[in-house]
Short mmCIF file of N, CA and C and ligand atoms in Angstrom, two decimals:
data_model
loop_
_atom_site.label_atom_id
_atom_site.label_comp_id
_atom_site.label_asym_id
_atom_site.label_seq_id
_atom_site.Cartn_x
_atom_site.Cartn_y
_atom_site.Cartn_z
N UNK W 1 1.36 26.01 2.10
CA UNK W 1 1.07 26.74 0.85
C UNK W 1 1.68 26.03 -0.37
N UNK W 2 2.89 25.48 0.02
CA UNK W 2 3.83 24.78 -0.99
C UNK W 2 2.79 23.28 -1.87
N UNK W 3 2.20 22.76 -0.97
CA UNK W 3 0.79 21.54 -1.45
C UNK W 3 -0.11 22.23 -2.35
N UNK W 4 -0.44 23.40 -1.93
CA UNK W 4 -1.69 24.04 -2.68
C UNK W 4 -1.55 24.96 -3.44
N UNK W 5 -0.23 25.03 -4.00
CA UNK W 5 0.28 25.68 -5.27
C UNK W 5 0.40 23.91 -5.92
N UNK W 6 1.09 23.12 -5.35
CA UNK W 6 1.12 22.40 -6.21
C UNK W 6 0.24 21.60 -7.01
N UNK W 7 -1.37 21.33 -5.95
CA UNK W 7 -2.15 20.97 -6.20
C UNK W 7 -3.01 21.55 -7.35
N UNK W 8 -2.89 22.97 -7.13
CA UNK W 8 -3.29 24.28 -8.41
C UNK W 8 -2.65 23.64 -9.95
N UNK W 9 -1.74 23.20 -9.51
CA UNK W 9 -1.13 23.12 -10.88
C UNK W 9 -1.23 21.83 -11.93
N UNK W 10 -1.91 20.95 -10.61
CA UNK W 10 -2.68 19.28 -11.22
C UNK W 10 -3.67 19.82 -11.52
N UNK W 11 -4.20 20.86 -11.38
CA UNK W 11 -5.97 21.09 -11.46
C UNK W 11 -6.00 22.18 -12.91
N UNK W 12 -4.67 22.59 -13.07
CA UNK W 12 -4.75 23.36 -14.13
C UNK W 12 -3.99 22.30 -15.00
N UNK W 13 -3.19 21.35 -15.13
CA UNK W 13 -2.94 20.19 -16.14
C UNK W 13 -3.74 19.35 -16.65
N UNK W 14 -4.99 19.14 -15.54
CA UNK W 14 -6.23 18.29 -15.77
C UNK W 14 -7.28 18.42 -16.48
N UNK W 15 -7.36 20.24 -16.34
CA UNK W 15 -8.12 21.08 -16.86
C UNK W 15 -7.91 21.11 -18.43
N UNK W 16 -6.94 21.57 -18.67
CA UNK W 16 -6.21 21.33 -19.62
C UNK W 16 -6.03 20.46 -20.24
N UNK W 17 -6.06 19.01 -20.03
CA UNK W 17 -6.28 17.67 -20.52
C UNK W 17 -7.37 17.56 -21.09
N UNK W 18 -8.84 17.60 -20.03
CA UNK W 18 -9.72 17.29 -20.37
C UNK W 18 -10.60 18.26 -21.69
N UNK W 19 -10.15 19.86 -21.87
CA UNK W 19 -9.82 20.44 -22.74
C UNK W 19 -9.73 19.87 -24.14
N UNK W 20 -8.79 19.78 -24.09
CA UNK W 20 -7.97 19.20 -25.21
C UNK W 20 -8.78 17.64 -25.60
N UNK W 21 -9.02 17.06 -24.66
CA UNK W 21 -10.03 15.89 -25.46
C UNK W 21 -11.27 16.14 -25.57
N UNK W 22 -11.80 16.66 -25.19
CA UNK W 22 -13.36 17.30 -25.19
C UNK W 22 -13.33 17.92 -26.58
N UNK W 23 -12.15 18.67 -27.02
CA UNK W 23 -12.13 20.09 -28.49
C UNK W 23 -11.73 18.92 -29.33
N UNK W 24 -11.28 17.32 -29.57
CA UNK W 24 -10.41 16.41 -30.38
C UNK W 24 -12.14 15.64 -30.25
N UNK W 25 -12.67 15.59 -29.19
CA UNK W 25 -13.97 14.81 -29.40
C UNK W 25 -14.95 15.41 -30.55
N UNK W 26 -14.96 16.73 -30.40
CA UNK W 26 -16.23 17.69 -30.98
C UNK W 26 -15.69 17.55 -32.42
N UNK W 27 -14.44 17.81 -32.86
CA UNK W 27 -13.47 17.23 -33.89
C UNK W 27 -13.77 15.63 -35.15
N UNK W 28 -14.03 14.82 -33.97
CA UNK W 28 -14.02 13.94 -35.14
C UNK W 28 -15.33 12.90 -34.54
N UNK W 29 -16.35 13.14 -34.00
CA UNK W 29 -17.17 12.50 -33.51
C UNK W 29 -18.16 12.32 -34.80
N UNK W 30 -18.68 11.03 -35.08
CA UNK W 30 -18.93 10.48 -35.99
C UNK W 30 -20.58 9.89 -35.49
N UNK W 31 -21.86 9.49 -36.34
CA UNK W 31 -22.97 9.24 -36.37
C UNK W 31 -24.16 9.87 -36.64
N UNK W 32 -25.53 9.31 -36.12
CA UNK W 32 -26.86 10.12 -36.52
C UNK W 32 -26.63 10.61 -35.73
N UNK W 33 -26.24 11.21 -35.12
CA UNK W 33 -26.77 12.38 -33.82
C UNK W 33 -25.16 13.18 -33.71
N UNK W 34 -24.80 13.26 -34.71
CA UNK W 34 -23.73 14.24 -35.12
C UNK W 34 -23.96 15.51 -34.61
N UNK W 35 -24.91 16.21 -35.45
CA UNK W 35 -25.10 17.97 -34.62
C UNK W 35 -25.00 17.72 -33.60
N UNK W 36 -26.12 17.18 -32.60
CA UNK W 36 -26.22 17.23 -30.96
C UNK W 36 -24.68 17.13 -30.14
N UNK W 37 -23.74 16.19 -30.56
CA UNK W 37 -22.59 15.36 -30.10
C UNK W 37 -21.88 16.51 -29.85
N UNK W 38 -21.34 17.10 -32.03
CA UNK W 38 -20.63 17.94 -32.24
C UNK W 38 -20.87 19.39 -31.00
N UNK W 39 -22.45 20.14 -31.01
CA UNK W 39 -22.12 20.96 -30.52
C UNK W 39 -22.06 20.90 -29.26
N UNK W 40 -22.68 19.74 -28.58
CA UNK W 40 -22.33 19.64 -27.31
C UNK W 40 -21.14 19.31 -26.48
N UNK W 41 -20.67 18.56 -27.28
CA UNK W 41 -18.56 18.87 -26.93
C UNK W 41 -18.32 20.27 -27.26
N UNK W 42 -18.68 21.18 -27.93
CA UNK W 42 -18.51 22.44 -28.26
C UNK W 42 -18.17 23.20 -27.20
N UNK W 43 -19.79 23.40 -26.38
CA UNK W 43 -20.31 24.16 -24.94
C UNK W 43 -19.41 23.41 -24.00
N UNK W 44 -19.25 22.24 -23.82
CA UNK W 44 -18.14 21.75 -22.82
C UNK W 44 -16.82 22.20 -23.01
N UNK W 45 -16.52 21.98 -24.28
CA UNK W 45 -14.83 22.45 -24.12
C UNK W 45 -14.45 23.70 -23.59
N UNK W 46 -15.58 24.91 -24.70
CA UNK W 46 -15.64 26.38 -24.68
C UNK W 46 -15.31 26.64 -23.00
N UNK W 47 -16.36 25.82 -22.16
CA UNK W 47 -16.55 26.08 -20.81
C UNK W 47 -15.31 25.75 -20.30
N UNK W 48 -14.79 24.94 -20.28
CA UNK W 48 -13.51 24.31 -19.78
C UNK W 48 -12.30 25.24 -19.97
N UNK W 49 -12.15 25.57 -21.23
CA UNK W 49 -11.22 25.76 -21.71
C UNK W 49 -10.96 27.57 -20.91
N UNK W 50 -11.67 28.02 -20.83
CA UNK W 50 -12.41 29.38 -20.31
C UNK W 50 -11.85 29.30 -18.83
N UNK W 51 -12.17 28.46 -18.46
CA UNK W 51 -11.39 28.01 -16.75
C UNK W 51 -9.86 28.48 -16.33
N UNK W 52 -9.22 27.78 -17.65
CA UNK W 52 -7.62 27.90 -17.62
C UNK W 52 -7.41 29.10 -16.83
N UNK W 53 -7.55 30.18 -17.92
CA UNK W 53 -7.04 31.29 -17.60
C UNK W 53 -7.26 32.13 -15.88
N UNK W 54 -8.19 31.57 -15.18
CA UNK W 54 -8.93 32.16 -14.08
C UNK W 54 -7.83 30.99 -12.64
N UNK W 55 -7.96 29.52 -13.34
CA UNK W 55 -6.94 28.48 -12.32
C UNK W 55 -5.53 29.08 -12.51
N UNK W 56 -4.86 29.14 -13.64
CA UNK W 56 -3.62 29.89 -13.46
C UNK W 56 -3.08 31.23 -13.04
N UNK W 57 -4.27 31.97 -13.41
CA UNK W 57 -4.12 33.47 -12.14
C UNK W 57 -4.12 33.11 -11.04
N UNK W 58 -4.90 32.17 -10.62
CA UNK W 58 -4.72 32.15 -9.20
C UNK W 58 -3.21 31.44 -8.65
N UNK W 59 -3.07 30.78 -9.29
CA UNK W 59 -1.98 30.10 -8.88
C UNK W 59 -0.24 31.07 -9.16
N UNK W 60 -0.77 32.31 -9.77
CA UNK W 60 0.33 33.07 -9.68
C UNK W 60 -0.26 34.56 -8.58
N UNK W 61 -1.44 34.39 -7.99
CA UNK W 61 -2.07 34.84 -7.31
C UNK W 61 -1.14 34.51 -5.60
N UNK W 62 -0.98 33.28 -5.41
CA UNK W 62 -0.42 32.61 -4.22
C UNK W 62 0.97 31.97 -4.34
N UNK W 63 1.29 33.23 -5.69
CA UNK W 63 3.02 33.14 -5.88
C UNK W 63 3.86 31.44 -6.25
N UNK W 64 2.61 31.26 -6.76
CA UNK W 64 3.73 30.24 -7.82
C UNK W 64 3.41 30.18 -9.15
N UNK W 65 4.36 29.40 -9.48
CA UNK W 65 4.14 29.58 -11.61
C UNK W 65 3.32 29.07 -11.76
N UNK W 66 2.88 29.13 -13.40
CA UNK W 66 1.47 28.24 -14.11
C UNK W 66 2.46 28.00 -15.15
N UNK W 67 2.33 26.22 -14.81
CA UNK W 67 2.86 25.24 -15.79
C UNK W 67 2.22 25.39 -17.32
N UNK W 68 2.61 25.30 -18.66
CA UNK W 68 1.78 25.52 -19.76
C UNK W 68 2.80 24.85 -20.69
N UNK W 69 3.28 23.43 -20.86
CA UNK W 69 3.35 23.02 -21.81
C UNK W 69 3.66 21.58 -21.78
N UNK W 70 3.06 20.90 -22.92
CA UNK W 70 2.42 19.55 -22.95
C UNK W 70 3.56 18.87 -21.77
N UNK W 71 4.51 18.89 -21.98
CA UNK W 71 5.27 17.72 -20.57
C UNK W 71 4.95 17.54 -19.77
N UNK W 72 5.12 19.33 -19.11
CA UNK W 72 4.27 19.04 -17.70
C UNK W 72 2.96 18.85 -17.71
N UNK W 73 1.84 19.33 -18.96
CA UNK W 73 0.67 18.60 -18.55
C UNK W 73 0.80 17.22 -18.41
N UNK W 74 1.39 16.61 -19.32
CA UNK W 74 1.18 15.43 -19.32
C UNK W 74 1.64 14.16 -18.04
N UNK W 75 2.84 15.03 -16.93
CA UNK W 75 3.41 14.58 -16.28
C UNK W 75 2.31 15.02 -14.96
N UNK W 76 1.31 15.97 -15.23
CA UNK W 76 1.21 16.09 -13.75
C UNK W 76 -0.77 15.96 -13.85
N UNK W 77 -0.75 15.87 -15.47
CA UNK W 77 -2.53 15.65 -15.64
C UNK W 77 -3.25 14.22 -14.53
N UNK W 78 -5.08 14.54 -14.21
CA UNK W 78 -4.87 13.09 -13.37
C UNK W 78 -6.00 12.38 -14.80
N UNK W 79 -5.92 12.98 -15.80
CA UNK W 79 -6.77 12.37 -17.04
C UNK W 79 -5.60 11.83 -18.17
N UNK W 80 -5.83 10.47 -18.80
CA UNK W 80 -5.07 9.97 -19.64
C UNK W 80 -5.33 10.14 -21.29
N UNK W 81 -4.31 10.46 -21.36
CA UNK W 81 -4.52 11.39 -23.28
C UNK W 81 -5.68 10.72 -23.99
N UNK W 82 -5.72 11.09 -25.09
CA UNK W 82 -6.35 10.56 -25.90
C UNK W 82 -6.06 10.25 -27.24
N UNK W 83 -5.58 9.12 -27.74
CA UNK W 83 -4.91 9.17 -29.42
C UNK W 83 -6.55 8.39 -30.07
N UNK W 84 -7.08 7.54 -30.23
CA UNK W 84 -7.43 6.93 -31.29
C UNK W 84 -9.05 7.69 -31.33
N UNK W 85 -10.01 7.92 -32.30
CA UNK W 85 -10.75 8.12 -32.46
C UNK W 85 -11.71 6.94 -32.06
N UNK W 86 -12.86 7.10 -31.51
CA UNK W 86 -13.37 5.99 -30.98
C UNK W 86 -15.46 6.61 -31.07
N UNK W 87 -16.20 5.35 -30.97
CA UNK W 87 -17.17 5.77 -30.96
C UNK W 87 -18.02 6.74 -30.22
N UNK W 88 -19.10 7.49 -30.27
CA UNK W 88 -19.44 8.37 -30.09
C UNK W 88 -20.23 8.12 -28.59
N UNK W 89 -20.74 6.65 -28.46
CA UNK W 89 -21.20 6.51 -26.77
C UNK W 89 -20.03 6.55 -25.82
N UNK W 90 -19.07 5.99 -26.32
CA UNK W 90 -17.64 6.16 -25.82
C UNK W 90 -16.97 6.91 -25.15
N UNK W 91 -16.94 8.37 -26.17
CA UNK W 91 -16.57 9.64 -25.96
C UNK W 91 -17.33 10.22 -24.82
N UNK W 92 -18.76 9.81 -25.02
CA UNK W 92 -19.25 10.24 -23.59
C UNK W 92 -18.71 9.83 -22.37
N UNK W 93 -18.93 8.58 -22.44
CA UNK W 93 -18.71 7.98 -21.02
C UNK W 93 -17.31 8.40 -20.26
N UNK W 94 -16.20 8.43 -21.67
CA UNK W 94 -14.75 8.48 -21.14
C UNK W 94 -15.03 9.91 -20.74
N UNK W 95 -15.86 10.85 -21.65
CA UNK W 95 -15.50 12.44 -20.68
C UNK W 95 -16.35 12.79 -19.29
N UNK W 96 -17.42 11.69 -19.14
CA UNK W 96 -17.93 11.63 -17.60
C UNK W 96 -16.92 11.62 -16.84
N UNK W 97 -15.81 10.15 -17.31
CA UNK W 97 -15.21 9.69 -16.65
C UNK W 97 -14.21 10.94 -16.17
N UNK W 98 -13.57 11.09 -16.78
CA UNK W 98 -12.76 12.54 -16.71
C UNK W 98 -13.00 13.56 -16.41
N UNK W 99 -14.47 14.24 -16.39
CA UNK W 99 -15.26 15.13 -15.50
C UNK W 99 -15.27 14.62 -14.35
N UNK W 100 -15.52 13.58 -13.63
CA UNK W 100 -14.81 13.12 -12.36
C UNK W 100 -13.94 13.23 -11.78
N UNK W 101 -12.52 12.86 -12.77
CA UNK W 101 -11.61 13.53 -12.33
C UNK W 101 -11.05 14.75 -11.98
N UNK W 102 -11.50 15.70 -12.92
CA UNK W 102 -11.44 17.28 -12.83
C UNK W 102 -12.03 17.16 -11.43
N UNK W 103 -13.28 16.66 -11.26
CA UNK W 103 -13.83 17.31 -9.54
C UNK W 103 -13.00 16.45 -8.47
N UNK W 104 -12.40 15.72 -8.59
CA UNK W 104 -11.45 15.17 -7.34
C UNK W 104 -10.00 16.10 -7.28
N UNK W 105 -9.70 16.30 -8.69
CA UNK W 105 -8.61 17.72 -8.96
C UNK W 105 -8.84 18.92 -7.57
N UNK W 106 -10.35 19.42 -8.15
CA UNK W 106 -11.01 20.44 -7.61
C UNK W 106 -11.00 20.40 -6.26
N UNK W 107 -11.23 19.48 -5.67
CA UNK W 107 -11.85 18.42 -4.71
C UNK W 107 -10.74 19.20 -3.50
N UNK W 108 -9.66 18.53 -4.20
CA UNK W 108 -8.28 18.25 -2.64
C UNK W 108 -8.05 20.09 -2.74
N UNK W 109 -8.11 20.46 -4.12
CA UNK W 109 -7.46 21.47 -4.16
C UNK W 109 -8.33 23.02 -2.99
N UNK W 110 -9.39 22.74 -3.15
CA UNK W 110 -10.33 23.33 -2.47
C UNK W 110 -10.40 22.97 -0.54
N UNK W 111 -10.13 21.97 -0.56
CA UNK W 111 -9.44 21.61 1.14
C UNK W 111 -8.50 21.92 1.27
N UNK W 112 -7.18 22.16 0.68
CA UNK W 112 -5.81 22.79 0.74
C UNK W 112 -6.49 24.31 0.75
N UNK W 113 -7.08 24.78 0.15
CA UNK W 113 -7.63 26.31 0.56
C UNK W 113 -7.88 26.66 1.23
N UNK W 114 -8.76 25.95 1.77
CA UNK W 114 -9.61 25.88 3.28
C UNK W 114 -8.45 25.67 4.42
N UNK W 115 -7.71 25.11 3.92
CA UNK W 115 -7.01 24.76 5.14
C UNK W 115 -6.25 26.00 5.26
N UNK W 116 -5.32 26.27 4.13
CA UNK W 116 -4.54 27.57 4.00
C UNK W 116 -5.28 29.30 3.87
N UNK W 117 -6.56 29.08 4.42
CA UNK W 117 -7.13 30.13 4.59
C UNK W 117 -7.23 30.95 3.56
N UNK W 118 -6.89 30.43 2.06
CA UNK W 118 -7.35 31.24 1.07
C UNK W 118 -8.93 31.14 0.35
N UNK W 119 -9.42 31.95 0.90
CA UNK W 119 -11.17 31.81 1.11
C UNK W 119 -11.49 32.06 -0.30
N UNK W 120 -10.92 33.64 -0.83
CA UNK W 120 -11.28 33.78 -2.37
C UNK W 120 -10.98 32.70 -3.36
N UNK W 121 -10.15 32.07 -3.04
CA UNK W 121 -9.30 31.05 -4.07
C UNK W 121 -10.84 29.64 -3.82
N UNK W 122 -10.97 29.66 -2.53
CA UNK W 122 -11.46 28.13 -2.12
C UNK W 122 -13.01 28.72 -2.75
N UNK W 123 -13.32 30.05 -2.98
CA UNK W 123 -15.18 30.05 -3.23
C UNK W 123 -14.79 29.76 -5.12
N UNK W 124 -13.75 30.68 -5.65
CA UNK W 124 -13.11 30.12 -7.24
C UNK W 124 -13.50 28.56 -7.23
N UNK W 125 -12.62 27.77 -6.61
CA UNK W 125 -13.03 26.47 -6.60
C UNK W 125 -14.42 25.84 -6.19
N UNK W 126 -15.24 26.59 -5.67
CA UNK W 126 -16.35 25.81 -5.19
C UNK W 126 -17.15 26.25 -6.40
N UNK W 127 -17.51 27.55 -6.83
CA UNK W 127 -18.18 27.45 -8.28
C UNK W 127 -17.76 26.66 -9.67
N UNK W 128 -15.94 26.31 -9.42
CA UNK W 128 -15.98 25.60 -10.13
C UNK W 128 -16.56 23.70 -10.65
N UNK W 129 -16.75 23.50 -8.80
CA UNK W 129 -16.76 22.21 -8.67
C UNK W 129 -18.93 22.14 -8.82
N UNK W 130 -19.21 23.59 -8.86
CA UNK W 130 -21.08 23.30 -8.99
C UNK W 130 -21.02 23.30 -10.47
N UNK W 131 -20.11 23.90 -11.40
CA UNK W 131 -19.98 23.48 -12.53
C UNK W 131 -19.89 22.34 -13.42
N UNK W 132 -18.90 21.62 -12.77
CA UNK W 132 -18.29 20.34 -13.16
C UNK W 132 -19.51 19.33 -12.63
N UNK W 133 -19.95 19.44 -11.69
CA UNK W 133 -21.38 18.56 -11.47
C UNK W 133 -22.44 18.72 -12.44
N UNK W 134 -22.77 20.02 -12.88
CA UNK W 134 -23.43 20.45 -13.64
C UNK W 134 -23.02 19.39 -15.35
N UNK W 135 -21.93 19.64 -15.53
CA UNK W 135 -21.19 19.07 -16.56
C UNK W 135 -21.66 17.11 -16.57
N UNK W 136 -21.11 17.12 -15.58
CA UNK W 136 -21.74 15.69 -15.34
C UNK W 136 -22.97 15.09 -15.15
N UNK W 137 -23.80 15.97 -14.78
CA UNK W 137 -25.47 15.40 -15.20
C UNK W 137 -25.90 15.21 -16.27
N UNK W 138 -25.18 16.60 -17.03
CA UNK W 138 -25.43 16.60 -18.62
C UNK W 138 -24.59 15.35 -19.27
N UNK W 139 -23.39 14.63 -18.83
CA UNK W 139 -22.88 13.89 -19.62
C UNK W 139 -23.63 12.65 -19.38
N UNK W 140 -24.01 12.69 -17.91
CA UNK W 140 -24.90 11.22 -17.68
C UNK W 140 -25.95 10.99 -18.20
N UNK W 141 -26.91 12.54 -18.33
CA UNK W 141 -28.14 12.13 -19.22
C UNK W 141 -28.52 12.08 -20.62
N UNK W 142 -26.89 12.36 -21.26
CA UNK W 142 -26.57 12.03 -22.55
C UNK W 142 -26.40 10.33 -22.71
N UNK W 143 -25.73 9.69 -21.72
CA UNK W 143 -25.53 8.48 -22.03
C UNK W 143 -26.41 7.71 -22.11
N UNK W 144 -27.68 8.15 -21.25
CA UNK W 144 -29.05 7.63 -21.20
C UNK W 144 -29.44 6.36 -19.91
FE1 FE2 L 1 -15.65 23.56 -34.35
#
């Protein structure tokens, strides 16, 4: 149980990462296809961000804490920050890239469920991970 609290808590730092650059993308994303960019980092973050609250219940659900501030995200995120503003094909690709990661997050954390017989927790994670695919078609068929 001790793995899959801990694993909960990479998946809620990651979450949280990718968050936070997705809402900094929609922020300062620059070109002709501005509206589309802007609101479509919008619906991603909104979605993401919406997650938090449901990964950290659970994880005080199976009696451990929910980490919530930048250190430990940053110490236990599996996505790497984001400082410089960068172009707008860019932003895509890097948040594919990082929607990837969220589902390998998802990934282990959902076999630690399975394994630890927490079924409600492991179906939480499996709608989350038809999501995050979902997320990623849309980012791939943005990139073109
Ligand atoms: Fe906004």
């Amino acid at each position: 149980m001790e793995q899959l609290i801990e694993k909960m808590k990479v998946l809620l730092a990651t979450n949280f990462a990718f968050y936070l650059k997705l809402h900094f993308f929609h922020w300062n994303v620059t070109g002709s296809n501005f509206p589309q960019y802007h609101e479509f980092f919008e619906k991603l973050y909104t979605e993401v961000w919406e997650a938090s609250d449901g990964i950290a219940e659970h994880i005080r659900a199976i009696k451990g804490f929910a980490p919530g501030s930048f250190g430990r995200y940053k110490e236990m995120s599996l996505i790497e920050d984001q400082v410089d503003v960068i172009p707008a094909e860019q932003m895509i690709s890097i948040a594919l890239y990082d929607n990837d990661k969220v589902l390998t997050a998802l990934t282990e954390a959902y076999k630690l469920a399975e394994q630890n017989a927490e079924h409600g927790l492991a179906n939480f994670l499996q709608d989350r991970i038809d999501i995050h695919k979902k997320h990623g078609w849309m980012l791939r068929s943005t990139l073109g």
